[in-house]
PDB file of C-alpha atoms and ligand atoms in Angstrom:
ATOM      1  CA  UNK K  12       5.344 -16.592  70.850  1.00 49.00           C
ATOM      2  CA  UNK K  13       7.072 -13.543  72.286  1.00 47.00           C
ATOM      3  CA  UNK K  14       9.808 -12.213  70.029  1.00 42.00           C
ATOM      4  CA  UNK K  15      11.667 -11.118  73.146  1.00 48.00           C
ATOM      5  CA  UNK K  16      12.752 -14.707  73.897  1.00 75.00           C
ATOM      6  CA  UNK K  17      14.842 -14.624  70.760  1.00 91.00           C
ATOM      7  CA  UNK K  18      17.998 -12.794  69.825  1.00 95.00           C
ATOM      8  CA  UNK K  19      16.649 -12.583  66.276  1.00 97.00           C
ATOM      9  CA  UNK K  20      13.299 -13.216  64.605  1.00 97.00           C
ATOM     10  CA  UNK K  21      13.398 -13.016  60.831  1.00 98.00           C
ATOM     11  CA  UNK K  22      10.363 -13.111  58.569  1.00 98.00           C
ATOM     12  CA  UNK K  23      10.143 -13.259  54.810  1.00 98.00           C
ATOM     13  CA  UNK K  24      13.626 -11.891  54.223  1.00 98.00           C
ATOM     14  CA  UNK K  25      14.528 -11.280  50.589  1.00 98.00           C
ATOM     15  CA  UNK K  26      17.591  -9.674  49.093  1.00 98.00           C
ATOM     16  CA  UNK K  27      18.131  -9.136  45.401  1.00 98.00           C
ATOM     17  CA  UNK K  28      21.033  -7.552  43.603  1.00 96.00           C
ATOM     18  CA  UNK K  29      20.726  -5.806  40.278  1.00 93.00           C
ATOM     19  CA  UNK K  30      17.723  -5.656  37.995  1.00 91.00           C
ATOM     20  CA  UNK K  31      16.296  -7.076  34.782  1.00 90.00           C
ATOM     21  CA  UNK K  32      17.878 -10.201  33.314  1.00 90.00           C
ATOM     22  CA  UNK K  33      20.957  -9.892  35.564  1.00 91.00           C
ATOM     23  CA  UNK K  34      18.899  -9.813  38.779  1.00 94.00           C
ATOM     24  CA  UNK K  35      20.319 -12.125  41.470  1.00 94.00           C
ATOM     25  CA  UNK K  36      18.223 -13.511  44.343  1.00 96.00           C
ATOM     26  CA  UNK K  37      20.527 -13.844  47.351  1.00 98.00           C
ATOM     27  CA  UNK K  38      17.710 -14.446  49.880  1.00 98.00           C
ATOM     28  CA  UNK K  39      14.293 -15.794  48.904  1.00 98.00           C
ATOM     29  CA  UNK K  40      11.816 -15.349  51.737  1.00 98.00           C
ATOM     30  CA  UNK K  41      13.947 -16.596  54.613  1.00 98.00           C
ATOM     31  CA  UNK K  42      12.349 -17.236  58.029  1.00 98.00           C
ATOM     32  CA  UNK K  43      14.410 -17.828  61.167  1.00 97.00           C
ATOM     33  CA  UNK K  44      14.288 -17.570  64.954  1.00 96.00           C
ATOM     34  CA  UNK K  45      17.464 -17.706  66.995  1.00 96.00           C
ATOM     35  CA  UNK K  46      17.121 -18.237  70.753  1.00 94.00           C
ATOM     36  CA  UNK K  47      19.453 -16.196  72.937  1.00 95.00           C
ATOM     37  CA  UNK K  48      22.776 -17.537  74.084  1.00 96.00           C
ATOM     38  CA  UNK K  49      23.150 -20.404  71.634  1.00 96.00           C
ATOM     39  CA  UNK K  50      26.166 -21.282  69.529  1.00 97.00           C
ATOM     40  CA  UNK K  51      24.698 -21.684  66.050  1.00 98.00           C
ATOM     41  CA  UNK K  52      26.489 -23.021  62.993  1.00 98.00           C
ATOM     42  CA  UNK K  53      25.146 -22.047  59.561  1.00 98.00           C
ATOM     43  CA  UNK K  54      26.106 -24.460  56.790  1.00 97.00           C
ATOM     44  CA  UNK K  55      25.512 -24.175  53.081  1.00 95.00           C
ATOM     45  CA  UNK K  56      27.186 -24.181  49.695  1.00 93.00           C
ATOM     46  CA  UNK K  57      28.982 -21.182  48.291  1.00 93.00           C
ATOM     47  CA  UNK K  58      26.565 -18.584  46.936  1.00 95.00           C
ATOM     48  CA  UNK K  59      23.483 -19.743  48.903  1.00 96.00           C
ATOM     49  CA  UNK K  60      23.205 -16.423  50.776  1.00 97.00           C
ATOM     50  CA  UNK K  61      25.028 -17.043  54.084  1.00 97.00           C
ATOM     51  CA  UNK K  62      27.091 -13.846  54.092  1.00 97.00           C
ATOM     52  CA  UNK K  63      24.125 -11.811  52.913  1.00 98.00           C
ATOM     53  CA  UNK K  64      22.098 -13.071  55.891  1.00 98.00           C
ATOM     54  CA  UNK K  65      24.932 -12.396  58.363  1.00 98.00           C
ATOM     55  CA  UNK K  66      25.457  -8.883  57.019  1.00 97.00           C
ATOM     56  CA  UNK K  67      21.756  -8.084  57.396  1.00 98.00           C
ATOM     57  CA  UNK K  68      21.609  -9.512  60.949  1.00 98.00           C
ATOM     58  CA  UNK K  69      24.651  -7.391  61.795  1.00 98.00           C
ATOM     59  CA  UNK K  70      23.166  -4.188  60.400  1.00 97.00           C
ATOM     60  CA  UNK K  71      25.843  -3.915  57.691  1.00 96.00           C
ATOM     61  CA  UNK K  72      23.306  -4.293  54.896  1.00 95.00           C
ATOM     62  CA  UNK K  73      19.551  -3.852  54.437  1.00 95.00           C
ATOM     63  CA  UNK K  74      17.193  -6.434  52.887  1.00 97.00           C
ATOM     64  CA  UNK K  75      15.024  -5.824  49.830  1.00 97.00           C
ATOM     65  CA  UNK K  76      11.963  -6.918  51.808  1.00 98.00           C
ATOM     66  CA  UNK K  77      11.053  -8.734  55.005  1.00 98.00           C
ATOM     67  CA  UNK K  78      11.507  -8.058  58.712  1.00 98.00           C
ATOM     68  CA  UNK K  79      14.333  -8.559  61.193  1.00 98.00           C
ATOM     69  CA  UNK K  80      13.656  -8.194  64.913  1.00 97.00           C
ATOM     70  CA  UNK K  81      16.577  -7.987  67.346  1.00 97.00           C
ATOM     71  CA  UNK K  82      14.819  -8.827  70.611  1.00 93.00           C
ATOM     72  CA  UNK K  83      11.770  -6.606  70.208  1.00 92.00           C
ATOM     73  CA  UNK K  84      13.552  -3.897  68.192  1.00 95.00           C
ATOM     74  CA  UNK K  85      12.837  -3.886  64.470  1.00 97.00           C
ATOM     75  CA  UNK K  86      16.192  -3.511  62.730  1.00 96.00           C
ATOM     76  CA  UNK K  87      14.499  -3.215  59.377  1.00 96.00           C
ATOM     77  CA  UNK K  88      12.810  -0.001  60.595  1.00 96.00           C
ATOM     78  CA  UNK K  89      16.078   1.519  61.870  1.00 95.00           C
ATOM     79  CA  UNK K  90      17.650   4.618  60.342  1.00 95.00           C
ATOM     80  CA  UNK K  91      21.303   4.433  59.297  1.00 94.00           C
ATOM     81  CA  UNK K  92      22.222   6.192  62.514  1.00 95.00           C
ATOM     82  CA  UNK K  93      20.294   3.684  64.628  1.00 96.00           C
ATOM     83  CA  UNK K  94      21.917   0.799  62.736  1.00 96.00           C
ATOM     84  CA  UNK K  95      25.362   2.240  63.449  1.00 95.00           C
ATOM     85  CA  UNK K  96      24.529   2.450  67.140  1.00 94.00           C
ATOM     86  CA  UNK K  97      23.126  -1.104  67.085  1.00 96.00           C
ATOM     87  CA  UNK K  98      26.353  -2.410  65.537  1.00 95.00           C
ATOM     88  CA  UNK K  99      28.553  -0.482  67.915  1.00 92.00           C
ATOM     89  CA  UNK K 100      26.696  -1.422  71.085  1.00 91.00           C
ATOM     90  CA  UNK K 101      25.551  -4.978  70.376  1.00 94.00           C
ATOM     91  CA  UNK K 102      27.430  -6.742  67.587  1.00 96.00           C
ATOM     92  CA  UNK K 103      30.861  -8.324  67.356  1.00 95.00           C
ATOM     93  CA  UNK K 104      32.099  -9.417  63.926  1.00 96.00           C
ATOM     94  CA  UNK K 105      34.773 -11.963  63.016  1.00 95.00           C
ATOM     95  CA  UNK K 106      35.644 -12.378  59.336  1.00 95.00           C
ATOM     96  CA  UNK K 107      37.878 -14.763  57.416  1.00 93.00           C
ATOM     97  CA  UNK K 108      40.625 -12.145  57.205  1.00 93.00           C
ATOM     98  CA  UNK K 109      41.548 -10.631  60.510  1.00 92.00           C
ATOM     99  CA  UNK K 110      41.782  -6.935  59.578  1.00 93.00           C
ATOM    100  CA  UNK K 111      44.146  -6.063  62.413  1.00 97.00           C
ATOM    101  CA  UNK K 112      46.020  -2.758  62.289  1.00 98.00           C
ATOM    102  CA  UNK K 113      49.648  -3.758  61.562  1.00 98.00           C
ATOM    103  CA  UNK K 114      51.218  -0.824  63.415  1.00 98.00           C
ATOM    104  CA  UNK K 115      49.359  -1.584  66.670  1.00 98.00           C
ATOM    105  CA  UNK K 116      50.063  -4.390  69.157  1.00 98.00           C
ATOM    106  CA  UNK K 117      47.458  -7.045  69.927  1.00 98.00           C
ATOM    107  CA  UNK K 118      46.482  -5.129  73.054  1.00 98.00           C
ATOM    108  CA  UNK K 119      46.216  -1.823  71.189  1.00 98.00           C
ATOM    109  CA  UNK K 120      44.089  -3.443  68.472  1.00 98.00           C
ATOM    110  CA  UNK K 121      41.622  -4.623  71.126  1.00 98.00           C
ATOM    111  CA  UNK K 122      41.732  -1.252  72.910  1.00 97.00           C
ATOM    112  CA  UNK K 123      40.477   0.440  69.732  1.00 96.00           C
ATOM    113  CA  UNK K 124      37.154  -1.187  70.635  1.00 94.00           C
ATOM    114  CA  UNK K 125      37.249  -1.029  74.435  1.00 94.00           C
ATOM    115  CA  UNK K 126      37.975   2.710  74.294  1.00 94.00           C
ATOM    116  CA  UNK K 127      34.628   3.451  72.616  1.00 90.00           C
ATOM    117  CA  UNK K 128      32.269   0.647  73.722  1.00 90.00           C
ATOM    118  CA  UNK K 129      29.676   1.431  76.422  1.00 90.00           C
ATOM    119  CA  UNK K 130      30.232  -1.709  78.524  1.00 90.00           C
ATOM    120  CA  UNK K 131      33.587  -3.286  77.652  1.00 94.00           C
ATOM    121  CA  UNK K 132      35.668  -5.774  79.595  1.00 95.00           C
ATOM    122  CA  UNK K 133      39.341  -4.858  80.055  1.00 96.00           C
ATOM    123  CA  UNK K 134      41.238  -5.503  76.801  1.00 97.00           C
ATOM    124  CA  UNK K 135      43.682  -7.707  78.759  1.00 97.00           C
ATOM    125  CA  UNK K 136      40.784  -9.925  79.896  1.00 94.00           C
ATOM    126  CA  UNK K 137      39.533 -10.343  76.327  1.00 94.00           C
ATOM    127  CA  UNK K 138      42.994 -11.459  75.224  1.00 95.00           C
ATOM    128  CA  UNK K 139      43.246 -13.833  78.193  1.00 93.00           C
ATOM    129  CA  UNK K 140      39.876 -15.372  77.190  1.00 90.00           C
ATOM    130  CA  UNK K 141      41.390 -16.412  73.865  1.00 90.00           C
ATOM    131  CA  UNK K 142      44.634 -17.608  75.473  1.00 91.00           C
ATOM    132  CA  UNK K 143      46.862 -14.748  74.320  1.00 95.00           C
ATOM    133  CA  UNK K 144      47.850 -13.142  77.611  1.00 94.00           C
ATOM    134  CA  UNK K 145      51.516 -13.834  76.844  1.00 97.00           C
ATOM    135  CA  UNK K 146      51.298 -12.230  73.403  1.00 97.00           C
ATOM    136  CA  UNK K 147      49.579  -8.960  74.202  1.00 98.00           C
ATOM    137  CA  UNK K 148      52.474  -6.739  73.234  1.00 98.00           C
ATOM    138  CA  UNK K 149      53.216  -8.449  69.953  1.00 98.00           C
ATOM    139  CA  UNK K 150      52.450  -6.870  66.608  1.00 98.00           C
ATOM    140  CA  UNK K 151      50.282  -8.787  64.088  1.00 98.00           C
ATOM    141  CA  UNK K 152      53.328  -9.646  61.925  1.00 98.00           C
ATOM    142  CA  UNK K 153      54.853 -11.394  64.961  1.00 98.00           C
ATOM    143  CA  UNK K 154      51.794 -13.641  65.364  1.00 97.00           C
ATOM    144  CA  UNK K 155      50.679 -16.746  63.458  1.00 95.00           C
ATOM    145  CA  UNK K 156      47.444 -16.734  61.448  1.00 94.00           C
ATOM    146  CA  UNK K 157      45.575 -18.521  64.227  1.00 94.00           C
ATOM    147  CA  UNK K 158      46.901 -16.087  66.839  1.00 95.00           C
ATOM    148  CA  UNK K 159      45.886 -13.134  64.679  1.00 96.00           C
ATOM    149  CA  UNK K 160      42.400 -14.574  64.350  1.00 93.00           C
ATOM    150  CA  UNK K 161      42.248 -14.983  68.144  1.00 95.00           C
ATOM    151  CA  UNK K 162      43.176 -11.294  68.496  1.00 96.00           C
ATOM    152  CA  UNK K 163      40.299 -10.529  66.126  1.00 96.00           C
ATOM    153  CA  UNK K 164      37.992 -12.627  68.330  1.00 95.00           C
ATOM    154  CA  UNK K 165      39.256 -10.825  71.450  1.00 95.00           C
ATOM    155  CA  UNK K 166      38.524  -7.521  69.714  1.00 96.00           C
ATOM    156  CA  UNK K 167      35.010  -8.707  68.821  1.00 95.00           C
ATOM    157  CA  UNK K 168      34.125  -9.994  72.299  1.00 94.00           C
ATOM    158  CA  UNK K 169      35.804  -7.209  74.322  1.00 95.00           C
ATOM    159  CA  UNK K 170      32.743  -4.991  74.006  1.00 93.00           C
ATOM    160  CA  UNK K 171      30.678  -7.842  75.529  1.00 92.00           C
ATOM    161  CA  UNK K 172      28.415  -7.935  72.484  1.00 94.00           C
ATOM    162  CA  UNK K 173      24.907  -9.353  72.607  1.00 94.00           C
ATOM    163  CA  UNK K 174      25.638 -11.191  69.369  1.00 96.00           C
ATOM    164  CA  UNK K 175      28.812 -12.428  67.754  1.00 96.00           C
ATOM    165  CA  UNK K 176      28.649 -12.946  63.988  1.00 98.00           C
ATOM    166  CA  UNK K 177      31.466 -14.967  62.416  1.00 97.00           C
ATOM    167  CA  UNK K 178      31.789 -15.400  58.643  1.00 97.00           C
ATOM    168  CA  UNK K 179      34.144 -18.300  57.768  1.00 95.00           C
ATOM    169  CA  UNK K 180      36.363 -17.587  60.809  1.00 94.00           C
ATOM    170  CA  UNK K 181      38.559 -20.631  60.093  1.00 93.00           C
ATOM    171  CA  UNK K 182      38.479 -20.276  56.308  1.00 91.00           C
ATOM    172  CA  UNK K 183      42.133 -19.231  56.075  1.00 89.00           C
ATOM    173  CA  UNK K 184      43.442 -21.642  58.736  1.00 88.00           C
ATOM    174  CA  UNK K 185      44.626 -25.250  58.802  1.00 89.00           C
ATOM    175  CA  UNK K 186      42.477 -27.601  60.871  1.00 89.00           C
ATOM    176  CA  UNK K 187      44.720 -27.718  63.978  1.00 89.00           C
ATOM    177  CA  UNK K 188      44.801 -23.934  64.183  1.00 88.00           C
ATOM    178  CA  UNK K 189      41.132 -23.733  63.275  1.00 91.00           C
ATOM    179  CA  UNK K 190      40.221 -25.879  66.257  1.00 92.00           C
ATOM    180  CA  UNK K 191      42.029 -23.526  68.650  1.00 89.00           C
ATOM    181  CA  UNK K 192      40.124 -20.606  67.129  1.00 90.00           C
ATOM    182  CA  UNK K 193      36.781 -22.450  67.395  1.00 93.00           C
ATOM    183  CA  UNK K 194      37.554 -23.306  71.027  1.00 92.00           C
ATOM    184  CA  UNK K 195      38.062 -19.581  71.678  1.00 89.00           C
ATOM    185  CA  UNK K 196      34.683 -18.804  70.079  1.00 93.00           C
ATOM    186  CA  UNK K 197      32.992 -21.545  72.073  1.00 94.00           C
ATOM    187  CA  UNK K 198      34.555 -20.364  75.368  1.00 90.00           C
ATOM    188  CA  UNK K 199      33.398 -16.816  74.676  1.00 90.00           C
ATOM    189  CA  UNK K 200      29.886 -18.047  73.914  1.00 94.00           C
ATOM    190  CA  UNK K 201      29.650 -20.058  77.156  1.00 92.00           C
ATOM    191  CA  UNK K 202      31.256 -17.476  79.429  1.00 90.00           C
ATOM    192  CA  UNK K 203      29.547 -14.359  78.103  1.00 91.00           C
ATOM    193  CA  UNK K 204      26.288 -15.987  76.963  1.00 92.00           C
ATOM    194  CA  UNK K 205      26.732 -14.189  73.662  1.00 95.00           C
ATOM    195  CA  UNK K 206      24.454 -15.495  70.919  1.00 96.00           C
ATOM    196  CA  UNK K 207      27.012 -16.706  68.393  1.00 97.00           C
ATOM    197  CA  UNK K 208      26.478 -17.452  64.701  1.00 98.00           C
ATOM    198  CA  UNK K 209      29.304 -19.166  62.845  1.00 97.00           C
ATOM    199  CA  UNK K 210      29.154 -19.483  59.063  1.00 97.00           C
ATOM    200  CA  UNK K 211      31.167 -22.276  57.519  1.00 92.00           C
ATOM    201  CA  UNK K 212      31.077 -24.616  54.584  1.00 84.00           C
ATOM    202  CA  UNK K 213      32.863 -27.226  56.714  1.00 88.00           C
ATOM    203  CA  UNK K 214      30.229 -29.682  57.974  1.00 91.00           C
ATOM    204  CA  UNK K 215      32.605 -31.111  60.636  1.00 92.00           C
ATOM    205  CA  UNK K 216      32.319 -27.872  62.625  1.00 94.00           C
ATOM    206  CA  UNK K 217      28.575 -28.373  63.070  1.00 95.00           C
ATOM    207  CA  UNK K 218      29.152 -30.966  65.818  1.00 95.00           C
ATOM    208  CA  UNK K 219      30.157 -28.209  68.274  1.00 96.00           C
ATOM    209  CA  UNK K 220      26.942 -26.207  67.756  1.00 97.00           C
ATOM    210  CA  UNK K 221      23.829 -26.118  69.920  1.00 97.00           C
ATOM    211  CA  UNK K 222      21.875 -25.599  66.696  1.00 97.00           C
ATOM    212  CA  UNK K 223      22.789 -26.274  63.086  1.00 98.00           C
ATOM    213  CA  UNK K 224      21.070 -24.356  60.305  1.00 98.00           C
ATOM    214  CA  UNK K 225      21.276 -25.644  56.761  1.00 97.00           C
ATOM    215  CA  UNK K 226      20.876 -23.050  54.073  1.00 97.00           C
ATOM    216  CA  UNK K 227      20.141 -23.636  50.408  1.00 97.00           C
ATOM    217  CA  UNK K 228      19.135 -21.269  47.659  1.00 97.00           C
ATOM    218  CA  UNK K 229      18.372 -18.276  49.869  1.00 98.00           C
ATOM    219  CA  UNK K 230      16.369 -20.053  52.571  1.00 98.00           C
ATOM    220  CA  UNK K 231      16.880 -22.135  55.713  1.00 98.00           C
ATOM    221  CA  UNK K 232      16.251 -25.648  54.419  1.00 98.00           C
ATOM    222  CA  UNK K 233      16.695 -27.577  57.672  1.00 97.00           C
ATOM    223  CA  UNK K 234      17.497 -27.137  61.377  1.00 97.00           C
ATOM    224  CA  UNK K 235      19.084 -29.628  63.745  1.00 97.00           C
ATOM    225  CA  UNK K 236      19.504 -29.369  67.517  1.00 96.00           C
ATOM    226  CA  UNK K 237      22.572 -30.999  69.088  1.00 96.00           C
ATOM    227  CA  UNK K 238      21.684 -32.097  72.604  1.00 94.00           C
ATOM    228  CA  UNK K 239      25.339 -32.939  73.296  1.00 94.00           C
ATOM    229  CA  UNK K 240      27.553 -30.564  71.341  1.00 95.00           C
ATOM    230  CA  UNK K 241      31.186 -31.632  71.066  1.00 94.00           C
ATOM    231  CA  UNK K 242      34.042 -29.582  72.386  1.00 93.00           C
ATOM    232  CA  UNK K 243      36.082 -28.054  69.559  1.00 91.00           C
ATOM    233  CA  UNK K 244      39.055 -30.247  70.452  1.00 90.00           C
ATOM    234  CA  UNK K 245      36.948 -33.353  69.698  1.00 91.00           C
ATOM    235  CA  UNK K 246      35.968 -32.213  66.209  1.00 90.00           C
ATOM    236  CA  UNK K 247      37.371 -34.094  63.269  1.00 82.00           C
ATOM    237  CA  UNK K 248      37.742 -32.517  59.888  1.00 74.00           C
TER     238      UNK K 248
HETATM  239  P1  ADP S  13      27.541 -17.216  50.501  1.00 88.07           P
HETATM  240  O1  ADP S  13      28.070 -16.379  51.626  1.00 88.07           O
HETATM  241  O2  ADP S  13      26.608 -18.312  50.962  1.00 88.07           O
HETATM  242  O3  ADP S  13      28.625 -17.760  49.639  1.00 88.07           O
HETATM  243  P2  ADP S  13      26.506 -14.679  49.499  1.00 88.07           P
HETATM  244  O4  ADP S  13      25.528 -14.227  50.521  1.00 88.07           O
HETATM  245  O5  ADP S  13      27.836 -14.042  49.497  1.00 88.07           O
HETATM  246  O6  ADP S  13      26.632 -16.284  49.563  1.00 88.07           O
HETATM  247  O7  ADP S  13      25.877 -14.473  48.040  1.00 88.07           O
HETATM  248  C1  ADP S  13      24.581 -14.925  47.666  1.00 88.07           C
HETATM  249  C2  ADP S  13      24.334 -14.589  46.217  1.00 88.07           C
HETATM  250  O8  ADP S  13      24.268 -13.175  46.048  1.00 88.07           O
HETATM  251  C3  ADP S  13      25.425 -15.074  45.274  1.00 88.07           C
HETATM  252  O9  ADP S  13      24.821 -15.451  44.049  1.00 88.07           O
HETATM  253  C4  ADP S  13      26.282 -13.836  45.083  1.00 88.07           C
HETATM  254  O10 ADP S  13      26.952 -13.878  43.849  1.00 88.07           O
HETATM  255  C5  ADP S  13      25.250 -12.728  45.139  1.00 88.07           C
HETATM  256  N1  ADP S  13      25.821 -11.462  45.645  1.00 88.07           N
HETATM  257  C6  ADP S  13      26.319 -11.243  46.883  1.00 88.07           C
HETATM  258  N2  ADP S  13      26.726  -9.969  47.036  1.00 88.07           N
HETATM  259  C7  ADP S  13      26.474  -9.360  45.862  1.00 88.07           C
HETATM  260  C8  ADP S  13      26.666  -8.023  45.365  1.00 88.07           C
HETATM  261  N3  ADP S  13      27.177  -7.060  46.142  1.00 88.07           N
HETATM  262  N4  ADP S  13      26.284  -7.777  44.097  1.00 88.07           N
HETATM  263  C9  ADP S  13      25.749  -8.732  43.293  1.00 88.07           C
HETATM  264  N5  ADP S  13      25.532 -10.001  43.701  1.00 88.07           N
HETATM  265  C10 ADP S  13      25.895 -10.323  44.957  1.00 88.07           C
HETATM  266 MG1   MG S  14      30.019 -15.954  52.180  1.00 88.07          MG
END
């Protein structure tokens, strides 16, 4: 099977922290292939290694052993400089906390990315994609939590990333607001064909995914394909 058909091919990934009796196994020989363009939800209990996996796929962290291919490029053979370039050119991140710059407007926060990315869309377009065209000139403190998270999504997708990695993007939001945020992620995935990985411990969210990965104890324990994913507005949780 050609690795090039996949956004990521992961083989035998392990990650340990510490040494001796306090050694922690975060990943224990994880294998995974993610086809391009899918919206993938990764479910699993706290501590099973979800964030560790996302950080390695995003080039923020390196594994202890194993291989990660991004297309046909081996991330695990990259230098720090190459990993920085990979992150800058190809990866959008969305985290639980929005990390917006308080002294900049929504538009200016997104422009921090579009000013340096090689192939960005206009910052205004990214904000329109998440339904915030009327709020562009607001500062983060003038926006609700859900609106701030949508600015963070606009910032992540404005560079037109190959992959969008989201770690508990609705973790700080109530369910009504969370659904609006998930709809924004889903729209971005469909319109830009960005391979999108969403980590959550909320099983209800899985119904909107093309593919659901279940993680337990540092490995992928099961995979499910949804032939008819639900729209975010039809989720119940
Ligand atoms: P999840 O995101 O599924 O909650 P994590 O990937 O954050 O899980 O963590 C997996 C395991 O690795 C946990 O046991 C966690 O305590 C441990 N771990 C994560 N990061 C570190 C670190 N920097 N130092 C030590 N242990 C860590
Ligand atoms: Mg985590």
